[in-house]
PDB file of C-alpha atoms in Angstrom:
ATOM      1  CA  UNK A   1      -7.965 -18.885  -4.016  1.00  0.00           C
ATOM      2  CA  UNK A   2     -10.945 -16.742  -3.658  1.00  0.00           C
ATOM      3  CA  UNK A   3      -9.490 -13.051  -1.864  1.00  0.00           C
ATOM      4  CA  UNK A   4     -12.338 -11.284   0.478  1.00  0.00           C
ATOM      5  CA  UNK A   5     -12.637  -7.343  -0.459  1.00  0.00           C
ATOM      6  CA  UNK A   6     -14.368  -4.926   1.773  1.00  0.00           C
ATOM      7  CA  UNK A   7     -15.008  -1.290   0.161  1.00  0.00           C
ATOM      8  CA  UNK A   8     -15.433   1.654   2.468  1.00  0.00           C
ATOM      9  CA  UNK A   9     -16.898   4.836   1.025  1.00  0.00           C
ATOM     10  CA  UNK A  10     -20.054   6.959   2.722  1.00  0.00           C
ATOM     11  CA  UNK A  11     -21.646   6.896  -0.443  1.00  0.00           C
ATOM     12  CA  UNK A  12     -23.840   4.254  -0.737  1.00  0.00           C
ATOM     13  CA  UNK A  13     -24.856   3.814  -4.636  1.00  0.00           C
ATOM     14  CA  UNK A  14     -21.016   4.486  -5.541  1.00  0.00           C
ATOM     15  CA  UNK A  15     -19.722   1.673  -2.892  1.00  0.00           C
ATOM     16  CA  UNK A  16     -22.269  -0.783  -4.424  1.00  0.00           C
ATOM     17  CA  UNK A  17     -21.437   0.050  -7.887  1.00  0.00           C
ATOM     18  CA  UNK A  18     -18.124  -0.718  -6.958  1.00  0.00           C
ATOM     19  CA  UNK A  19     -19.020  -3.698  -5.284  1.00  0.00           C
ATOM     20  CA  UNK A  20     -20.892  -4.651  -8.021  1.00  0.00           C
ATOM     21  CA  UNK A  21     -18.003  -4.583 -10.428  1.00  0.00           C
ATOM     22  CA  UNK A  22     -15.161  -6.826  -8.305  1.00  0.00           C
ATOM     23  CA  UNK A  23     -17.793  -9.437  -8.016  1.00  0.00           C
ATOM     24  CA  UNK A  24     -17.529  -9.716 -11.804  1.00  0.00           C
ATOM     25  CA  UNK A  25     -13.870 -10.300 -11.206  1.00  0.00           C
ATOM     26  CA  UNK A  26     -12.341 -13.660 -10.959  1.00  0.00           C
ATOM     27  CA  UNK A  27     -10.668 -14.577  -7.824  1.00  0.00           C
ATOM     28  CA  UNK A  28     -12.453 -11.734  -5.478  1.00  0.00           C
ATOM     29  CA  UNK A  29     -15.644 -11.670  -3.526  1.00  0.00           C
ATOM     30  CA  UNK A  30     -17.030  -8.615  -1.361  1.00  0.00           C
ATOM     31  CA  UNK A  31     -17.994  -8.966   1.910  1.00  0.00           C
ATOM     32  CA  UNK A  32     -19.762  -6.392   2.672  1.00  0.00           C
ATOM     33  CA  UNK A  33     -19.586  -2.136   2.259  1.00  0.00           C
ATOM     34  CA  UNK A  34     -18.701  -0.014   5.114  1.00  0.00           C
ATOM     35  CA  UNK A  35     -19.827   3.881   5.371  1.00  0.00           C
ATOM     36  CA  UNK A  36     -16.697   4.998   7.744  1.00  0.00           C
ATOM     37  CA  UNK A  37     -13.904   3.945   9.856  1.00  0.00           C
ATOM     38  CA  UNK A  38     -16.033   3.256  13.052  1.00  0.00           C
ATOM     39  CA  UNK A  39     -18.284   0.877  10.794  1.00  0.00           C
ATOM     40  CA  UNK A  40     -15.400  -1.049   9.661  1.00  0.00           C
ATOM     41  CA  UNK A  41     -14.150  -1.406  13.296  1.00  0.00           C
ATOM     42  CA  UNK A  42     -16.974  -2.606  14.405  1.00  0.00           C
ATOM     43  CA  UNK A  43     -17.240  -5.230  11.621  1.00  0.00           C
ATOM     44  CA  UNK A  44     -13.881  -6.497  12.721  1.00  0.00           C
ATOM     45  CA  UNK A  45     -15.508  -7.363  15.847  1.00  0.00           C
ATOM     46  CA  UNK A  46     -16.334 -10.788  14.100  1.00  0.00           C
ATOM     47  CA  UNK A  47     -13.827 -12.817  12.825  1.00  0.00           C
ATOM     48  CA  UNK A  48     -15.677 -13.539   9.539  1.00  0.00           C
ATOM     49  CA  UNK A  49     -15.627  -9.783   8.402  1.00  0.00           C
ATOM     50  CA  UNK A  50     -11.935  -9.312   8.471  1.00  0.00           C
ATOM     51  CA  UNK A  51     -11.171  -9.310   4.544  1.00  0.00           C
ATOM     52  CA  UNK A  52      -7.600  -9.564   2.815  1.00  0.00           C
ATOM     53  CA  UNK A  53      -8.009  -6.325   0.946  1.00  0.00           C
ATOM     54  CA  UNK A  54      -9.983  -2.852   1.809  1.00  0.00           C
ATOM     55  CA  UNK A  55     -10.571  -0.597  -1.139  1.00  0.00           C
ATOM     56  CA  UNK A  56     -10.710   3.002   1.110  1.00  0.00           C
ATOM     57  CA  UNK A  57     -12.000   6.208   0.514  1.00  0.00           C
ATOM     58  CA  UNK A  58     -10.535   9.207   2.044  1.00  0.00           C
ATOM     59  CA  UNK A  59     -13.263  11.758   2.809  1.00  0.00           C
ATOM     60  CA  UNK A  60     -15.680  10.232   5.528  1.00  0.00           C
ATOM     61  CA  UNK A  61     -17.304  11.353   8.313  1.00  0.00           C
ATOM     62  CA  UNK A  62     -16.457  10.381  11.814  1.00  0.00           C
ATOM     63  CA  UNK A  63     -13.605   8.405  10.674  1.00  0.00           C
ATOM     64  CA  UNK A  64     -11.650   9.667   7.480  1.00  0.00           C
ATOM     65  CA  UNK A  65      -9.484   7.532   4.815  1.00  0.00           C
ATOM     66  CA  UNK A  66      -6.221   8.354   6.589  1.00  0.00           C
ATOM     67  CA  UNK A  67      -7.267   7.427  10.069  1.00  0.00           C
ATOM     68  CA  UNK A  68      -8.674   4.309   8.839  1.00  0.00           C
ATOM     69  CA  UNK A  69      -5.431   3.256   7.009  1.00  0.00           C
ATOM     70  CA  UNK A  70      -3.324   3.908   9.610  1.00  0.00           C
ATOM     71  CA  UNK A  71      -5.616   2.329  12.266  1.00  0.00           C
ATOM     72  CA  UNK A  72      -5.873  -0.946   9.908  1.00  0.00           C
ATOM     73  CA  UNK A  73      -1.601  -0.769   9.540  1.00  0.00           C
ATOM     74  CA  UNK A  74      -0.999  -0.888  13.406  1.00  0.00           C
ATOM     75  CA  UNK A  75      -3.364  -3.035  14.255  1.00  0.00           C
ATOM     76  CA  UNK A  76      -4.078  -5.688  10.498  1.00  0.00           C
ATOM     77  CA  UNK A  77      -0.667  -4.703   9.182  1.00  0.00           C
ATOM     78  CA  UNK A  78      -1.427  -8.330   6.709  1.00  0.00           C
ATOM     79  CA  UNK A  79      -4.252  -6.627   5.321  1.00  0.00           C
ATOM     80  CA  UNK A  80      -3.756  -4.299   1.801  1.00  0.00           C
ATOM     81  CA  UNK A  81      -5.086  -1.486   1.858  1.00  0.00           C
ATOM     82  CA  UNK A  82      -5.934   0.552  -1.526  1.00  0.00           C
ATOM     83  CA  UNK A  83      -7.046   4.023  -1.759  1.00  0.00           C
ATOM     84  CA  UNK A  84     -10.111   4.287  -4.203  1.00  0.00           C
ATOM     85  CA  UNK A  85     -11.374   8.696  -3.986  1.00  0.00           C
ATOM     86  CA  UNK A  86     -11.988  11.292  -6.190  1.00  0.00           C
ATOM     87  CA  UNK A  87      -8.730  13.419  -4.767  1.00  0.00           C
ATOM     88  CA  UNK A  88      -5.731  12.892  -6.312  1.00  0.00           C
ATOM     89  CA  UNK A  89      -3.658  15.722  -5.149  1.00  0.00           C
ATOM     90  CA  UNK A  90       0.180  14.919  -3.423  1.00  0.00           C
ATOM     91  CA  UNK A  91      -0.774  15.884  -0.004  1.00  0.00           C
ATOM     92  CA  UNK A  92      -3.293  12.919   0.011  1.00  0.00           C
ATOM     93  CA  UNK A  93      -1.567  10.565  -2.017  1.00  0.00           C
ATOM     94  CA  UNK A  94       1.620  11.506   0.416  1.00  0.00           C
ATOM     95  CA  UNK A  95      -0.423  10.898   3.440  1.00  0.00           C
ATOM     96  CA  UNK A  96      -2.352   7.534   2.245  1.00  0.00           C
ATOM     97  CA  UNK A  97       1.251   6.136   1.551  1.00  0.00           C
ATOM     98  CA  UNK A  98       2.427   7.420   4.996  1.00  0.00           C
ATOM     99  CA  UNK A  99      -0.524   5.539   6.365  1.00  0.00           C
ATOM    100  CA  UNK A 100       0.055   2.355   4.785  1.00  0.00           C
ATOM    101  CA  UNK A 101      -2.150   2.531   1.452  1.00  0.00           C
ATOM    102  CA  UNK A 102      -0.055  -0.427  -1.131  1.00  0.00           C
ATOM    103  CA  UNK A 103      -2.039   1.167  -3.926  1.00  0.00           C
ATOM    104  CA  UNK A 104      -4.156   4.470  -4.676  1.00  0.00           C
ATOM    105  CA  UNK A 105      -6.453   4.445  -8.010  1.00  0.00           C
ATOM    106  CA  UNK A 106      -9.241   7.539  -8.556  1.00  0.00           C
ATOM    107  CA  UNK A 107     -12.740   6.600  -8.840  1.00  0.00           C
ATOM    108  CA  UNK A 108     -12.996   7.335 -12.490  1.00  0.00           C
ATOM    109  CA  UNK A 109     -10.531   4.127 -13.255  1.00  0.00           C
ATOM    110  CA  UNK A 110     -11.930   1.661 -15.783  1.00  0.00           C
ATOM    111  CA  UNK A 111     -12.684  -1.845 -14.411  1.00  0.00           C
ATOM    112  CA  UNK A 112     -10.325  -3.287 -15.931  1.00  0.00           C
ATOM    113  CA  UNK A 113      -7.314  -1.095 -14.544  1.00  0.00           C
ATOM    114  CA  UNK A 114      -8.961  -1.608 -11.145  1.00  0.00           C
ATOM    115  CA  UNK A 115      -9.164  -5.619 -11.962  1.00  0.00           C
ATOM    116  CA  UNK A 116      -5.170  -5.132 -12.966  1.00  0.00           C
ATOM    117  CA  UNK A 117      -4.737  -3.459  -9.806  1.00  0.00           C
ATOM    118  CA  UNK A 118      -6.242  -5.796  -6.927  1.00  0.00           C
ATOM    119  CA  UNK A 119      -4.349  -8.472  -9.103  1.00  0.00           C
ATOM    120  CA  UNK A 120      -1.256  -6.327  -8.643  1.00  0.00           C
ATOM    121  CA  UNK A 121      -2.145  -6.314  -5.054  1.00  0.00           C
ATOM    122  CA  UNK A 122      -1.974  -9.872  -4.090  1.00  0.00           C
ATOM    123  CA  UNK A 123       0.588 -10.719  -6.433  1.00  0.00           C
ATOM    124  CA  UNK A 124       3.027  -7.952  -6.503  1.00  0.00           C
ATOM    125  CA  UNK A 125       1.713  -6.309  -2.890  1.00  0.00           C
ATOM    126  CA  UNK A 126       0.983  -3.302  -4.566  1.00  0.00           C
ATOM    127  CA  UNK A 127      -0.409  -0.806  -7.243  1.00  0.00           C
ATOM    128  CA  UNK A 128       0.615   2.648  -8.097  1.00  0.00           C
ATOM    129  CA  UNK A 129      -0.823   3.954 -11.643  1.00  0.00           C
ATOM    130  CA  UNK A 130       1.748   5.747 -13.459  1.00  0.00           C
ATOM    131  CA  UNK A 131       0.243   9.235 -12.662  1.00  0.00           C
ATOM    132  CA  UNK A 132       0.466   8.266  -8.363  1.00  0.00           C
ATOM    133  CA  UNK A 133       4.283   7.407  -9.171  1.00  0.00           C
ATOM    134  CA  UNK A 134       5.006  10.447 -10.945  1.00  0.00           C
ATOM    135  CA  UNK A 135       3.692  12.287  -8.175  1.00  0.00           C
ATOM    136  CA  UNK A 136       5.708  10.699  -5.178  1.00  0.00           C
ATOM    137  CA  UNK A 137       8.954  10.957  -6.630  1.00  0.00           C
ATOM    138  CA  UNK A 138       8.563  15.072  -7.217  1.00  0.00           C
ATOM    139  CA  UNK A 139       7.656  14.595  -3.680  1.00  0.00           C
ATOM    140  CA  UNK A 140      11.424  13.005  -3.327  1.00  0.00           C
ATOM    141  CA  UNK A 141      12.127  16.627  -4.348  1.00  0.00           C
ATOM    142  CA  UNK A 142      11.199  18.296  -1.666  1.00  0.00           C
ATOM    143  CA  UNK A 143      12.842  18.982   1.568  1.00  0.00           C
ATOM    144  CA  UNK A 144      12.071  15.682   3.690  1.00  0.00           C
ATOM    145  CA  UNK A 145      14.126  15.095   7.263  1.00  0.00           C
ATOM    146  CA  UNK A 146      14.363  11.933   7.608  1.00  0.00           C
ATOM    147  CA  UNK A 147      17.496  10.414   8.182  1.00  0.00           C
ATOM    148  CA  UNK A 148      20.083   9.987   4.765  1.00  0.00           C
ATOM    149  CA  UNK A 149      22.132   7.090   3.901  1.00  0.00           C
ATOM    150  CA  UNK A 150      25.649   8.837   5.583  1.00  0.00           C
ATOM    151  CA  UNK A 151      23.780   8.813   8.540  1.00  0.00           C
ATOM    152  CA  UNK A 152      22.879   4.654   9.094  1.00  0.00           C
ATOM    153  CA  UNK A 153      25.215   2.121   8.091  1.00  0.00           C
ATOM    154  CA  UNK A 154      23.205  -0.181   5.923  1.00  0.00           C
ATOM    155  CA  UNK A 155      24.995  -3.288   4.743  1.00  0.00           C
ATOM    156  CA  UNK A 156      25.664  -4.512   1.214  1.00  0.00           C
ATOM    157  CA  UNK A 157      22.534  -6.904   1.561  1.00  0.00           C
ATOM    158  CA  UNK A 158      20.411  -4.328   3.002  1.00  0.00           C
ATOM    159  CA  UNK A 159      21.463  -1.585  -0.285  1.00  0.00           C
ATOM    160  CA  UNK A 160      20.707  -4.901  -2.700  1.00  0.00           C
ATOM    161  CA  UNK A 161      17.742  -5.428  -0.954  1.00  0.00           C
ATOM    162  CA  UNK A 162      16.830  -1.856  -1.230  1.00  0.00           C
ATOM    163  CA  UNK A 163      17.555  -1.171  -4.869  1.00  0.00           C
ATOM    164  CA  UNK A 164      15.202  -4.543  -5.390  1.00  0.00           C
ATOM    165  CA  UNK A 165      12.033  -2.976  -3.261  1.00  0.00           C
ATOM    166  CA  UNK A 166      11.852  -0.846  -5.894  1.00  0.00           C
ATOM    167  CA  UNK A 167      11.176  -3.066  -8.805  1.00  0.00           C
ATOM    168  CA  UNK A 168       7.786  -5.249  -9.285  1.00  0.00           C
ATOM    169  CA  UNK A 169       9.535  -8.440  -7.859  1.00  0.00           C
ATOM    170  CA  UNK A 170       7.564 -10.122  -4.767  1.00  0.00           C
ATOM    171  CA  UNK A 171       9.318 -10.747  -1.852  1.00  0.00           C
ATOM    172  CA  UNK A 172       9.622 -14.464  -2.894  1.00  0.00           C
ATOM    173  CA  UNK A 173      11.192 -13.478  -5.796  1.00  0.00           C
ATOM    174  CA  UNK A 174      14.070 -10.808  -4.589  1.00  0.00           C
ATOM    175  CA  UNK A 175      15.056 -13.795  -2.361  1.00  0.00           C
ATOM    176  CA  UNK A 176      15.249 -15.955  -5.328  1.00  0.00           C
ATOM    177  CA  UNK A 177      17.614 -13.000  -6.580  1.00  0.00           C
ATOM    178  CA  UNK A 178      19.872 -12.764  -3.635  1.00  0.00           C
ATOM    179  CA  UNK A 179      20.125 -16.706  -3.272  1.00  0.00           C
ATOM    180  CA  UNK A 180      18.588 -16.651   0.342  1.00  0.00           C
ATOM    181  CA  UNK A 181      15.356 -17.286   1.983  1.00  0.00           C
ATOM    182  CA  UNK A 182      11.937 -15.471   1.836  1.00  0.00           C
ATOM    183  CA  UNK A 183      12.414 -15.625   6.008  1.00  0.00           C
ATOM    184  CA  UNK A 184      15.950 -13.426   5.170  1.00  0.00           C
ATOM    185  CA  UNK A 185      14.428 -11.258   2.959  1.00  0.00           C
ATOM    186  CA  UNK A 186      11.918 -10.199   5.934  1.00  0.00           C
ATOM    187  CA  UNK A 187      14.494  -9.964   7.962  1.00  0.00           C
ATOM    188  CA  UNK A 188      16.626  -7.211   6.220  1.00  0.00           C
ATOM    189  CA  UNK A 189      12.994  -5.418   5.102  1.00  0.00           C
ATOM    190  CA  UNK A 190      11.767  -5.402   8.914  1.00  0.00           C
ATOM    191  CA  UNK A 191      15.586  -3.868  10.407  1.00  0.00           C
ATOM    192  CA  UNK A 192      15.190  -1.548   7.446  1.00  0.00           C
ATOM    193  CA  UNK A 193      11.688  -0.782   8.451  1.00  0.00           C
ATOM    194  CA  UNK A 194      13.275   0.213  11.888  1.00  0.00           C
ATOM    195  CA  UNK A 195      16.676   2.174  10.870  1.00  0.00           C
ATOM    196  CA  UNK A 196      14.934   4.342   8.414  1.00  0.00           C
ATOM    197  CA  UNK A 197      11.407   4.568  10.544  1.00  0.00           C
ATOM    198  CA  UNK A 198       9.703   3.737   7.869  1.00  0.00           C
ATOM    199  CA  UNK A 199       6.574   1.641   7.684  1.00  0.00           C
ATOM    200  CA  UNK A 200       5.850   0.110   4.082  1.00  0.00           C
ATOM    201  CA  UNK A 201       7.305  -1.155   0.866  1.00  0.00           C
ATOM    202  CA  UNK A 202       6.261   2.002  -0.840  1.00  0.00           C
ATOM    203  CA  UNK A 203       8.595   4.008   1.883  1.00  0.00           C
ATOM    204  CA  UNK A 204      11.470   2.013   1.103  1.00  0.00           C
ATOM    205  CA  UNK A 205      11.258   2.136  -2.562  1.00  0.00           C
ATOM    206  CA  UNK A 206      10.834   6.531  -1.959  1.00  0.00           C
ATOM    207  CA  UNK A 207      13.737   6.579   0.306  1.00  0.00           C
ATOM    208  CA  UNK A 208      15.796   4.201  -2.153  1.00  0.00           C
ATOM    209  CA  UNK A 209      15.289   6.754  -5.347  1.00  0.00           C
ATOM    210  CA  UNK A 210      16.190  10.106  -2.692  1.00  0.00           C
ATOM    211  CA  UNK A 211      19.421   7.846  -1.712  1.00  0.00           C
ATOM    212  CA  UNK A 212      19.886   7.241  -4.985  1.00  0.00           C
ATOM    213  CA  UNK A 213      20.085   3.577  -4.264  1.00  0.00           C
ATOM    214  CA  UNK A 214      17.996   2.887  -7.306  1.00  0.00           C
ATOM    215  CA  UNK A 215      18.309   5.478 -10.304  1.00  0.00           C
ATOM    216  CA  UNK A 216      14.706   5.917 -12.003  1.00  0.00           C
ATOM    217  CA  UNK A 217      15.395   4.491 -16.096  1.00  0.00           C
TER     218      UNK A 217
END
């Protein structure tokens, strides 16, 4: 299976470059660059242009990196979003997660951790480099509001479910582990997804290690 990429950065030579590079990969294929946000809407116009991954940059004009993301998670929620920018400070890592972002790399990765990582992405459904991990769980640190675990009653299945979320299994695979369906396993991630108001994988797997759910080894 061939997976359709779509890079969106403002600068031209760099998205092409990139572009460039993923072509060389096997199993991928570019569509086509986009400059902004609006861009890429409008390309989604047309059936055709709606690709399974979108490698995103966060500073744009008219429509930034976290607008887009969070635009393409309400309304394309099945397509993977990775971050690809030169920033690689918490607050944006933080807010590309928020968004939706399965995977944030800087643009100075070597092709073959950004090959590993769009292979991470369809397989795994997503890709955090060791320094982007690091950084979200100091952000577990700080104060956050969101609701604890002694305030929602999560059942036994939901807290095994939980502690698995944070390991590199697929969803095929935790269901494999807890002897159910894949169809289950969707099931306890979406009511999770709506007790805890959270929106990705990534969210559950942060709000697992603050719970202490899952203790980091």
């Amino acid at each position: 299976m061939t997976y359709k990429v779509v890079v969106v950065d403002d600068h031209l030579l760099i998205a092409k470059a990139i572009s460039s590079i993923i072509e060389g990969f096997s199993g991928f294929e570019v569509l086509y660059e986009a400059e902004n946000g609006k861009v890429l809407m409008d390309k989604f116009k047309v059936r055709v242009n709606i690709p399974d991954i979108v490698l995103m940059d966060i500073s744009m004009p008219i429509m930034n990196g976290f607008e887009t993301t969070q635009w393409l998670t309400d309304n394309y929620p099945d397509i993977v979003v990775m971050a690809l920018s030169v920033q690689d400070d918490d607050d944006s890592l933080i807010k590309m997660i928020k968004a939706g972002a399965k995977g944030y790399l800087h643009k100075n990765v070597h092709p073959t951790e950004l090959e590993v990582a769009l292979k991470n992405l369809v397989d795994k459904g997503m890709y955090f480099p060791a320094w982007a991990t690091s950084k979200v769980f100091m952000n577990l640190s700080k104060k956050d509001e969101r609701k604890t675990i002694n305030e929602i009653k999560l059942s036994e299945r939901e807290l095994e479910f939980l502690s698995y979320v944070c390991t590199e299994l697929t969803y095929k695979e935790i269901a494999d582990r807890m002897c159910c369906s894949p169809r289950t396993v969707e099931g306890y991630r979406d009511a999770l997804f709506e007790k805890l108001e959270i929106k990705t994988r990534v969210g559950l797997a942060m709000y697992a290690v603050k719970s202490h759910i899952y203790e980091i080894k």
